[in-house]
C-alpha positions as CSV (number, residue, x, y, z in Angstrom):
1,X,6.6,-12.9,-5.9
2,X,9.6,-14.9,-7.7
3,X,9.9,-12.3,-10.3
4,X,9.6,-9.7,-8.1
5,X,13.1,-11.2,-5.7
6,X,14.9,-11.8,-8.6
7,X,14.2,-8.7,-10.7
8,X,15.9,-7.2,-7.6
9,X,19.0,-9.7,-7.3
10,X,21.0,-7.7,-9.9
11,X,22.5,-4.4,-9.3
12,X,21.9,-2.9,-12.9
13,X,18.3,-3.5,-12.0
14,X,18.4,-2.1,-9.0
15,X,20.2,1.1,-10.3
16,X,17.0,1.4,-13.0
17,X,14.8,1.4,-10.0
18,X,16.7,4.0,-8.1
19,X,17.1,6.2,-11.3
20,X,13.2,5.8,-11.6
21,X,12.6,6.5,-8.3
22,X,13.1,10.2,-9.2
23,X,10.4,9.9,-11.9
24,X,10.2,8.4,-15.3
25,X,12.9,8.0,-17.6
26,X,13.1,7.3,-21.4
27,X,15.0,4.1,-22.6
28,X,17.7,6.4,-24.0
29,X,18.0,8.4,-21.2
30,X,18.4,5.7,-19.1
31,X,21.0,3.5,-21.0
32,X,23.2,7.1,-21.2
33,X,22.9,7.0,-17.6
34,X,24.1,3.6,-16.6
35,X,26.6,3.6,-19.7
36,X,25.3,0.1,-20.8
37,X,23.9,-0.8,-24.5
38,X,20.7,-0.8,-25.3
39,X,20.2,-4.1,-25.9
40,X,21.7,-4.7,-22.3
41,X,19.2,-1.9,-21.1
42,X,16.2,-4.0,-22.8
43,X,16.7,-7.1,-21.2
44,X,16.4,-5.5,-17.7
45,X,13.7,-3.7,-18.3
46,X,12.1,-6.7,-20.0
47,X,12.7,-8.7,-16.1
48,X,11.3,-5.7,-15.0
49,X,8.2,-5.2,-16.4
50,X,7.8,-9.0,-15.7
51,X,8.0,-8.5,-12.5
52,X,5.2,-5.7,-12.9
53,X,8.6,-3.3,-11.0
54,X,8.3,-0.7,-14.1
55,X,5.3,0.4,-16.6
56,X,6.1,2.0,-19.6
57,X,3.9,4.0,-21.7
58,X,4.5,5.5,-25.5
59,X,4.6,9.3,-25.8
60,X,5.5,10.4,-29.3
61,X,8.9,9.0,-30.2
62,X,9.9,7.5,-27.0
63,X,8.8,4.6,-24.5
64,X,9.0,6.1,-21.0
65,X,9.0,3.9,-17.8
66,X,8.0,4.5,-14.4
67,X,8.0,2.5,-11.3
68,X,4.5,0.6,-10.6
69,X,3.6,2.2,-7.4
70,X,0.6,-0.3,-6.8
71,X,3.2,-3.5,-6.6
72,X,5.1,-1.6,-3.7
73,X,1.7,-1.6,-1.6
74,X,1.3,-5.2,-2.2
75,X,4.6,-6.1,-1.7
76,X,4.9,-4.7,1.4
77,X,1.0,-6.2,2.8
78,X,2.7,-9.7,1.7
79,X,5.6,-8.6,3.6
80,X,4.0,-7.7,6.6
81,X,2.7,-11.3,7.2
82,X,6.4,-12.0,8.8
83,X,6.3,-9.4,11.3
84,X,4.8,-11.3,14.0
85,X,2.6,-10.2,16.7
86,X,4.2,-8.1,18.8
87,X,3.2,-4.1,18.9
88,X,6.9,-3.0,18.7
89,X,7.8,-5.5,15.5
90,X,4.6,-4.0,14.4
91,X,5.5,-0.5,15.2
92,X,9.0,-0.9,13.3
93,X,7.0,-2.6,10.1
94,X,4.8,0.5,10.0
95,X,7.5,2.6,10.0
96,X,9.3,1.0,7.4
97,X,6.1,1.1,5.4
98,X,5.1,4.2,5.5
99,X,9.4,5.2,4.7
100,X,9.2,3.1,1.6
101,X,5.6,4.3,0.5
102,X,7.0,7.6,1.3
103,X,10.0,7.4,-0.8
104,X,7.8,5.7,-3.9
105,X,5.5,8.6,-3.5
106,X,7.5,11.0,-4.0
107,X,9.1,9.9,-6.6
């Protein structure tokens, strides 16, 4: 769970995930995007495929990433653990949920 708060502390990283949210994205693509170097792109994707945030998969010449849709559900059971025990806190959890899933989804 570490990896997974601090692949998230950093804006760049945050902007990959928002970029991927719309689907997946080559490396080049993605650097273009952001207007940072390569290099700079590889080391954030390297904290976030450490954090199990972003999968990537070889298709001819490029690497393509993608957000890892499965860590989402799991994040957000883990999450749910602080929501105490009241039917409205759980109401408002489930609705955040099923936002977020939502939004992943679609993606």
């Amino acid at each position: 769970m570490g990896d997974t708060l601090k692949a998230f502390s950093d804006p760049v990283r945050r902007d990959i995930m928002m970029m991927l949210k719309g689907g997946s994205m080559n490396a080049g693509d993605i650097a273009k995007e952001l207007n940072i170097s390569p290099a700079a792109l590889s080391y954030h994707l390297k904290i976030l495929k450490k954090a199990e945030l972003v999968m990537e998969y070889k298709q001819k010449n490029f690497i393509w990433y993608e957000i890892n849709t499965t860590l989402f559900d799991e994040l957000i059971l883990w999450l749910k653990q602080f929501g105490g025990g009241s039917d409205e806190k759980q109401d408002s959890v489930d609705s955040v949920n099923d936002t977020a899933v939502g939004n992943v989804s679609n993606s």
